[in-house]
C-alpha cells in the first residue's frame, strides 16, 4: 500500500523539490494540498492530479481528520510556523513530516513531540542528509571506529547568497530566518551524525548580524565540546560559500565535500576511498524511508526527539554568541 501525502505550504521547497521527488517514491503518493494561498490550488491540482476534496486551506485543514486518503501531512512552511502546524496536523490523527529546522526552541519541539505521542502518530523531520547513502557510509565509519577513536571534527555549511530582505521570512529573526537556523542546522546535525556524540557545551560562538530591527545572522561560527574533551568547529553562512563535514580520527580522516547539496554529495577518506554510490534523488529516499517506518511500525531515522537535540545546540550557540561566555548544553 502507498501512503497518501498532503503537502502543507506550497512554497519553493515544496514545488521545486518535494512534489517532484514524491513522483519518484515507491511507497508514497501526493494526494492532498494545504495552503494559505488558495489561488495556487488550480495549478497544483492540474499538475499533480489532486482531487478538489483533498485540497484544503489553513482554515479548513482540520477537516483532513475525516479524509481516509491522507496518511501524512508534510509541513513545509517558515520555521516559526512549524510548531503550530505540526500540532494541528497531529491532532487530526495524521502522521507528520516537518521540514528542518524542527522549530525555534527545544520547548516548541517538545510540544510537537507531545502532540504526536498523544495522537499515536509519528513525527519525522526532513533531515534529507541522514537518508543519503554516501552520508550513511560516513556514519557507519564512525560507528565502526574504522579509523580509531575520533580526535576532532568540523562542519561548514554556507552559500554565497544576497542578504535576505526585511520583508521575507528568511530575513526575519522571529520567523526563524538567518544562517544558523537555515544552514547551520546542517552543520550541527552533521556533527551529530558524523561523530555520533552529543556536545556538552558551546565553548564560544560569534554571529555577524544584519544591522536592522529583526535582522538575522548572516554568518555564525561556533566551537562545541564533547564529554571526552574533544572539540569541533562549525561555521555557517547565507553570504559565504562552503560545504564540508570532516571527521578526524587517530588513524586517518574521512569527510563529505560537499556535505549537503541536493545532488553530488561526495565522500572520501585519507586512504583514498570514495564513499558512494551517487544518488539520483535524496528526498525520494527520505520519504520512502519514513513511509516504511510508518507502514512497518519501525524506528524513524530522524524522529523529532533527535532533531530537538540540534535545536538545543542552536539555542546554546545563540546564547554563547550573545553573552560571550561558554554555555553548557
Ligand atoms: P518559501 O518562502 O519558498 O515557502 C514558504 C511557504 O510558506 C510559502 O508558500 C508561503 O506562502 C508560506 N508562508 C509564508 N509565511 C507563512 C506564514 N506566516 N504562515 C504560513 N505559511 C506561510 O520557503 P521554502 O524554501 O519552501 O522553506 C519552507 C521550509 O522548508 C523551511 O522550514 C525551510 O527551512 C525548509 N527547507 C528545507 C530544505 C531542505 O533541503 N530540507 C530546503 C529548503 C527549505
PDB file of N, CA and C and ligand atoms in Angstrom, residues 8-15 17-18 35-37 40 58 74-82 85 98-101 126-128 168-170 175-176 181-182 185-186 260 262 282-283 286, ligand 1:
ATOM      1  N   UNK A   8       1.683  20.631   3.149  1.00  0.00           N
ATOM      2  CA  UNK A   8       1.185  21.858   3.792  1.00  0.00           C
ATOM      3  C   UNK A   8       2.220  22.958   3.544  1.00  0.00           C
ATOM      4  N   UNK A   9       1.853  23.950   2.729  1.00  0.00           N
ATOM      5  CA  UNK A   9       2.789  25.019   2.378  1.00  0.00           C
ATOM      6  C   UNK A   9       3.337  24.775   0.992  1.00  0.00           C
ATOM      7  N   UNK A  10       2.832  25.564   0.008  1.00  0.00           N
ATOM      8  CA  UNK A  10       3.178  25.302  -1.393  1.00  0.00           C
ATOM      9  C   UNK A  10       4.222  26.308  -1.883  1.00  0.00           C
ATOM     10  N   UNK A  11       5.325  26.443  -1.138  1.00  0.00           N
ATOM     11  CA  UNK A  11       6.375  27.403  -1.484  1.00  0.00           C
ATOM     12  C   UNK A  11       7.476  26.774  -2.308  1.00  0.00           C
ATOM     13  N   UNK A  12       8.664  27.365  -2.226  1.00  0.00           N
ATOM     14  CA  UNK A  12       9.780  26.988  -3.080  1.00  0.00           C
ATOM     15  C   UNK A  12      10.232  25.546  -2.904  1.00  0.00           C
ATOM     16  N   UNK A  13      10.422  25.110  -1.674  1.00  0.00           N
ATOM     17  CA  UNK A  13      10.942  23.750  -1.472  1.00  0.00           C
ATOM     18  C   UNK A  13       9.887  22.702  -1.827  1.00  0.00           C
ATOM     19  N   UNK A  14       8.623  23.003  -1.507  1.00  0.00           N
ATOM     20  CA  UNK A  14       7.541  22.074  -1.848  1.00  0.00           C
ATOM     21  C   UNK A  14       7.420  21.913  -3.362  1.00  0.00           C
ATOM     22  N   UNK A  15       7.447  23.032  -4.084  1.00  0.00           N
ATOM     23  CA  UNK A  15       7.227  22.941  -5.537  1.00  0.00           C
ATOM     24  C   UNK A  15       8.486  22.501  -6.277  1.00  0.00           C
ATOM     25  N   UNK A  17      11.268  20.784  -5.021  1.00  0.00           N
ATOM     26  CA  UNK A  17      11.906  19.520  -4.640  1.00  0.00           C
ATOM     27  C   UNK A  17      10.924  18.426  -4.206  1.00  0.00           C
ATOM     28  N   UNK A  18      10.066  18.742  -3.233  1.00  0.00           N
ATOM     29  CA  UNK A  18       9.311  17.656  -2.600  1.00  0.00           C
ATOM     30  C   UNK A  18       8.237  17.069  -3.520  1.00  0.00           C
ATOM     31  N   UNK A  35      -2.939  24.920   1.910  1.00  0.00           N
ATOM     32  CA  UNK A  35      -2.266  26.175   1.588  1.00  0.00           C
ATOM     33  C   UNK A  35      -2.955  27.368   2.239  1.00  0.00           C
ATOM     34  N   UNK A  36      -2.180  28.442   2.437  1.00  0.00           N
ATOM     35  CA  UNK A  36      -2.745  29.722   2.855  1.00  0.00           C
ATOM     36  C   UNK A  36      -3.033  30.606   1.653  1.00  0.00           C
ATOM     37  N   UNK A  37      -2.675  30.125   0.474  1.00  0.00           N
ATOM     38  CA  UNK A  37      -2.856  30.883  -0.771  1.00  0.00           C
ATOM     39  C   UNK A  37      -3.676  30.048  -1.748  1.00  0.00           C
ATOM     40  N   UNK A  40      -3.242  29.268  -5.478  1.00  0.00           N
ATOM     41  CA  UNK A  40      -2.242  28.336  -6.013  1.00  0.00           C
ATOM     42  C   UNK A  40      -2.843  26.970  -6.345  1.00  0.00           C
ATOM     43  N   UNK A  58      -5.550  26.758   5.239  1.00  0.00           N
ATOM     44  CA  UNK A  58      -5.202  26.722   6.662  1.00  0.00           C
ATOM     45  C   UNK A  58      -6.475  26.767   7.520  1.00  0.00           C
ATOM     46  N   UNK A  74       2.791  16.829   5.443  1.00  0.00           N
ATOM     47  CA  UNK A  74       4.198  17.242   5.369  1.00  0.00           C
ATOM     48  C   UNK A  74       4.251  18.767   5.471  1.00  0.00           C
ATOM     49  N   UNK A  75       4.745  19.279   6.601  1.00  0.00           N
ATOM     50  CA  UNK A  75       4.779  20.716   6.900  1.00  0.00           C
ATOM     51  C   UNK A  75       6.024  21.342   6.266  1.00  0.00           C
ATOM     52  N   UNK A  76       5.802  22.268   5.295  1.00  0.00           N
ATOM     53  CA  UNK A  76       6.928  22.875   4.556  1.00  0.00           C
ATOM     54  C   UNK A  76       6.739  24.398   4.528  1.00  0.00           C
ATOM     55  N   UNK A  77       6.618  24.993   5.693  1.00  0.00           N
ATOM     56  CA  UNK A  77       6.374  26.432   5.827  1.00  0.00           C
ATOM     57  C   UNK A  77       7.522  27.078   6.602  1.00  0.00           C
ATOM     58  N   UNK A  78       7.501  28.411   6.762  1.00  0.00           N
ATOM     59  CA  UNK A  78       8.568  29.069   7.530  1.00  0.00           C
ATOM     60  C   UNK A  78       8.731  28.449   8.927  1.00  0.00           C
ATOM     61  N   UNK A  79       9.962  28.434   9.384  1.00  0.00           N
ATOM     62  CA  UNK A  79      10.331  27.686  10.578  1.00  0.00           C
ATOM     63  C   UNK A  79       9.498  28.054  11.815  1.00  0.00           C
ATOM     64  N   UNK A  80       9.218  29.344  12.003  1.00  0.00           N
ATOM     65  CA  UNK A  80       8.469  29.756  13.189  1.00  0.00           C
ATOM     66  C   UNK A  80       7.033  29.237  13.176  1.00  0.00           C
ATOM     67  N   UNK A  81       6.554  28.720  12.044  1.00  0.00           N
ATOM     68  CA  UNK A  81       5.186  28.196  11.977  1.00  0.00           C
ATOM     69  C   UNK A  81       5.137  26.670  12.162  1.00  0.00           C
ATOM     70  N   UNK A  82       6.299  26.015  12.271  1.00  0.00           N
ATOM     71  CA  UNK A  82       6.321  24.545  12.314  1.00  0.00           C
ATOM     72  C   UNK A  82       5.574  23.991  13.526  1.00  0.00           C
ATOM     73  N   UNK A  85       1.595  24.308  13.086  1.00  0.00           N
ATOM     74  CA  UNK A  85       1.060  23.435  12.029  1.00  0.00           C
ATOM     75  C   UNK A  85       1.241  21.959  12.386  1.00  0.00           C
ATOM     76  N   UNK A  98       7.923  17.054   9.085  1.00  0.00           N
ATOM     77  CA  UNK A  98       8.116  18.502   9.221  1.00  0.00           C
ATOM     78  C   UNK A  98       9.515  18.864   8.744  1.00  0.00           C
ATOM     79  N   UNK A  99       9.611  19.955   8.010  1.00  0.00           N
ATOM     80  CA  UNK A  99      10.908  20.373   7.483  1.00  0.00           C
ATOM     81  C   UNK A  99      11.860  20.826   8.581  1.00  0.00           C
ATOM     82  N   UNK A 100      13.141  20.816   8.252  1.00  0.00           N
ATOM     83  CA  UNK A 100      14.173  21.360   9.114  1.00  0.00           C
ATOM     84  C   UNK A 100      14.180  22.876   8.992  1.00  0.00           C
ATOM     85  N   UNK A 101      14.704  23.629   9.954  1.00  0.00           N
ATOM     86  CA  UNK A 101      14.943  23.190  11.322  1.00  0.00           C
ATOM     87  C   UNK A 101      13.611  22.937  12.017  1.00  0.00           C
ATOM     88  N   UNK A 126      12.596  16.524   8.238  1.00  0.00           N
ATOM     89  CA  UNK A 126      13.103  16.398   6.868  1.00  0.00           C
ATOM     90  C   UNK A 126      14.614  16.522   6.752  1.00  0.00           C
ATOM     91  N   UNK A 127      15.333  15.737   7.530  1.00  0.00           N
ATOM     92  CA  UNK A 127      16.805  15.711   7.500  1.00  0.00           C
ATOM     93  C   UNK A 127      17.253  14.811   6.354  1.00  0.00           C
ATOM     94  N   UNK A 128      17.237  15.377   5.117  1.00  0.00           N
ATOM     95  CA  UNK A 128      17.484  14.522   3.948  1.00  0.00           C
ATOM     96  C   UNK A 128      18.868  13.882   3.972  1.00  0.00           C
ATOM     97  N   UNK A 168      10.917  39.431   3.803  1.00  0.00           N
ATOM     98  CA  UNK A 168      10.824  37.989   3.530  1.00  0.00           C
ATOM     99  C   UNK A 168      11.178  37.254   4.814  1.00  0.00           C
ATOM    100  N   UNK A 169      10.493  36.106   5.069  1.00  0.00           N
ATOM    101  CA  UNK A 169      10.688  35.442   6.360  1.00  0.00           C
ATOM    102  C   UNK A 169      12.140  35.049   6.594  1.00  0.00           C
ATOM    103  N   UNK A 170      12.897  34.741   5.533  1.00  0.00           N
ATOM    104  CA  UNK A 170      14.311  34.367   5.726  1.00  0.00           C
ATOM    105  C   UNK A 170      15.157  35.533   6.232  1.00  0.00           C
ATOM    106  N   UNK A 175      10.993  34.829  12.597  1.00  0.00           N
ATOM    107  CA  UNK A 175      10.377  33.781  11.766  1.00  0.00           C
ATOM    108  C   UNK A 175      11.305  32.578  11.580  1.00  0.00           C
ATOM    109  N   UNK A 176      12.507  32.668  12.154  1.00  0.00           N
ATOM    110  CA  UNK A 176      13.448  31.554  12.003  1.00  0.00           C
ATOM    111  C   UNK A 176      14.367  31.727  10.804  1.00  0.00           C
ATOM    112  N   UNK A 181      19.827  29.014  11.766  1.00  0.00           N
ATOM    113  CA  UNK A 181      18.666  28.120  11.649  1.00  0.00           C
ATOM    114  C   UNK A 181      18.611  27.470  10.258  1.00  0.00           C
ATOM    115  N   UNK A 182      18.817  28.284   9.230  1.00  0.00           N
ATOM    116  CA  UNK A 182      18.568  27.793   7.868  1.00  0.00           C
ATOM    117  C   UNK A 182      19.655  26.805   7.430  1.00  0.00           C
ATOM    118  N   UNK A 185      21.863  24.459  10.819  1.00  0.00           N
ATOM    119  CA  UNK A 185      21.288  23.197  11.301  1.00  0.00           C
ATOM    120  C   UNK A 185      21.939  22.010  10.579  1.00  0.00           C
ATOM    121  N   UNK A 186      22.396  22.209   9.336  1.00  0.00           N
ATOM    122  CA  UNK A 186      23.112  21.126   8.639  1.00  0.00           C
ATOM    123  C   UNK A 186      24.461  20.852   9.292  1.00  0.00           C
ATOM    124  N   UNK A 260      26.118  18.766   1.687  1.00  0.00           N
ATOM    125  CA  UNK A 260      24.650  18.813   1.705  1.00  0.00           C
ATOM    126  C   UNK A 260      23.943  19.396   0.483  1.00  0.00           C
ATOM    127  N   UNK A 262      21.722  19.092  -3.042  1.00  0.00           N
ATOM    128  CA  UNK A 262      20.659  18.144  -3.410  1.00  0.00           C
ATOM    129  C   UNK A 262      21.228  16.976  -4.207  1.00  0.00           C
ATOM    130  N   UNK A 282      17.685  12.405  -3.276  1.00  0.00           N
ATOM    131  CA  UNK A 282      17.699  12.169  -1.821  1.00  0.00           C
ATOM    132  C   UNK A 282      16.311  12.210  -1.204  1.00  0.00           C
ATOM    133  N   UNK A 283      15.511  13.208  -1.650  1.00  0.00           N
ATOM    134  CA  UNK A 283      14.226  13.417  -0.974  1.00  0.00           C
ATOM    135  C   UNK A 283      13.293  12.221  -1.167  1.00  0.00           C
ATOM    136  N   UNK A 286      14.428   9.698   1.343  1.00  0.00           N
ATOM    137  CA  UNK A 286      13.969  10.147   2.665  1.00  0.00           C
ATOM    138  C   UNK A 286      12.493   9.794   2.884  1.00  0.00           C
TER     139      UNK A 286
HETATM  140  P1  LIG B   1       9.352  29.609   0.754  1.00  0.00           P
HETATM  141  O1  LIG B   1       9.411  31.006   1.240  1.00  0.00           O
HETATM  142  O2  LIG B   1       9.714  29.327  -0.660  1.00  0.00           O
HETATM  143  O3  LIG B   1       7.901  28.988   1.004  1.00  0.00           O
HETATM  144  C1  LIG B   1       7.246  29.097   2.235  1.00  0.00           C
HETATM  145  C2  LIG B   1       5.757  28.833   2.057  1.00  0.00           C
HETATM  146  O4  LIG B   1       5.083  29.056   3.291  1.00  0.00           O
HETATM  147  C3  LIG B   1       5.102  29.743   1.029  1.00  0.00           C
HETATM  148  O5  LIG B   1       4.161  29.014   0.302  1.00  0.00           O
HETATM  149  C4  LIG B   1       4.412  30.801   1.870  1.00  0.00           C
HETATM  150  O6  LIG B   1       3.238  31.317   1.273  1.00  0.00           O
HETATM  151  C5  LIG B   1       4.078  30.060   3.101  1.00  0.00           C
HETATM  152  N1  LIG B   1       4.121  31.005   4.227  1.00  0.00           N
HETATM  153  C6  LIG B   1       4.801  32.114   4.327  1.00  0.00           C
HETATM  154  N2  LIG B   1       4.590  32.721   5.511  1.00  0.00           N
HETATM  155  C7  LIG B   1       3.752  31.972   6.149  1.00  0.00           C
HETATM  156  C8  LIG B   1       3.163  32.078   7.422  1.00  0.00           C
HETATM  157  N3  LIG B   1       3.427  33.090   8.260  1.00  0.00           N
HETATM  158  N4  LIG B   1       2.342  31.113   7.768  1.00  0.00           N
HETATM  159  C9  LIG B   1       2.114  30.112   6.941  1.00  0.00           C
HETATM  160  N5  LIG B   1       2.636  29.963   5.712  1.00  0.00           N
HETATM  161  C10 LIG B   1       3.447  30.880   5.325  1.00  0.00           C
HETATM  162  O7  LIG B   1      10.286  28.767   1.738  1.00  0.00           O
HETATM  163  P2  LIG B   1      10.867  27.300   1.483  1.00  0.00           P
HETATM  164  O8  LIG B   1      12.243  27.427   0.929  1.00  0.00           O
HETATM  165  O9  LIG B   1       9.890  26.486   0.779  1.00  0.00           O
HETATM  166  O10 LIG B   1      11.065  26.796   3.006  1.00  0.00           O
HETATM  167  C11 LIG B   1       9.986  26.231   3.748  1.00  0.00           C
HETATM  168  C12 LIG B   1      10.558  25.297   4.811  1.00  0.00           C
HETATM  169  O11 LIG B   1      11.305  24.272   4.177  1.00  0.00           O
HETATM  170  C13 LIG B   1      11.525  25.972   5.784  1.00  0.00           C
HETATM  171  O12 LIG B   1      11.384  25.421   7.072  1.00  0.00           O
HETATM  172  C14 LIG B   1      12.899  25.613   5.233  1.00  0.00           C
HETATM  173  O13 LIG B   1      13.906  25.579   6.232  1.00  0.00           O
HETATM  174  C15 LIG B   1      12.631  24.231   4.674  1.00  0.00           C
HETATM  175  N6  LIG B   1      13.544  23.897   3.565  1.00  0.00           N
HETATM  176  C16 LIG B   1      14.213  22.734   3.611  1.00  0.00           C
HETATM  177  C17 LIG B   1      15.088  22.383   2.619  1.00  0.00           C
HETATM  178  C18 LIG B   1      15.812  21.065   2.670  1.00  0.00           C
HETATM  179  O14 LIG B   1      16.745  20.872   1.886  1.00  0.00           O
HETATM  180  N7  LIG B   1      15.422  20.144   3.532  1.00  0.00           N
HETATM  181  C19 LIG B   1      15.293  23.254   1.547  1.00  0.00           C
HETATM  182  C20 LIG B   1      14.589  24.442   1.511  1.00  0.00           C
HETATM  183  C21 LIG B   1      13.712  24.772   2.531  1.00  0.00           C
END
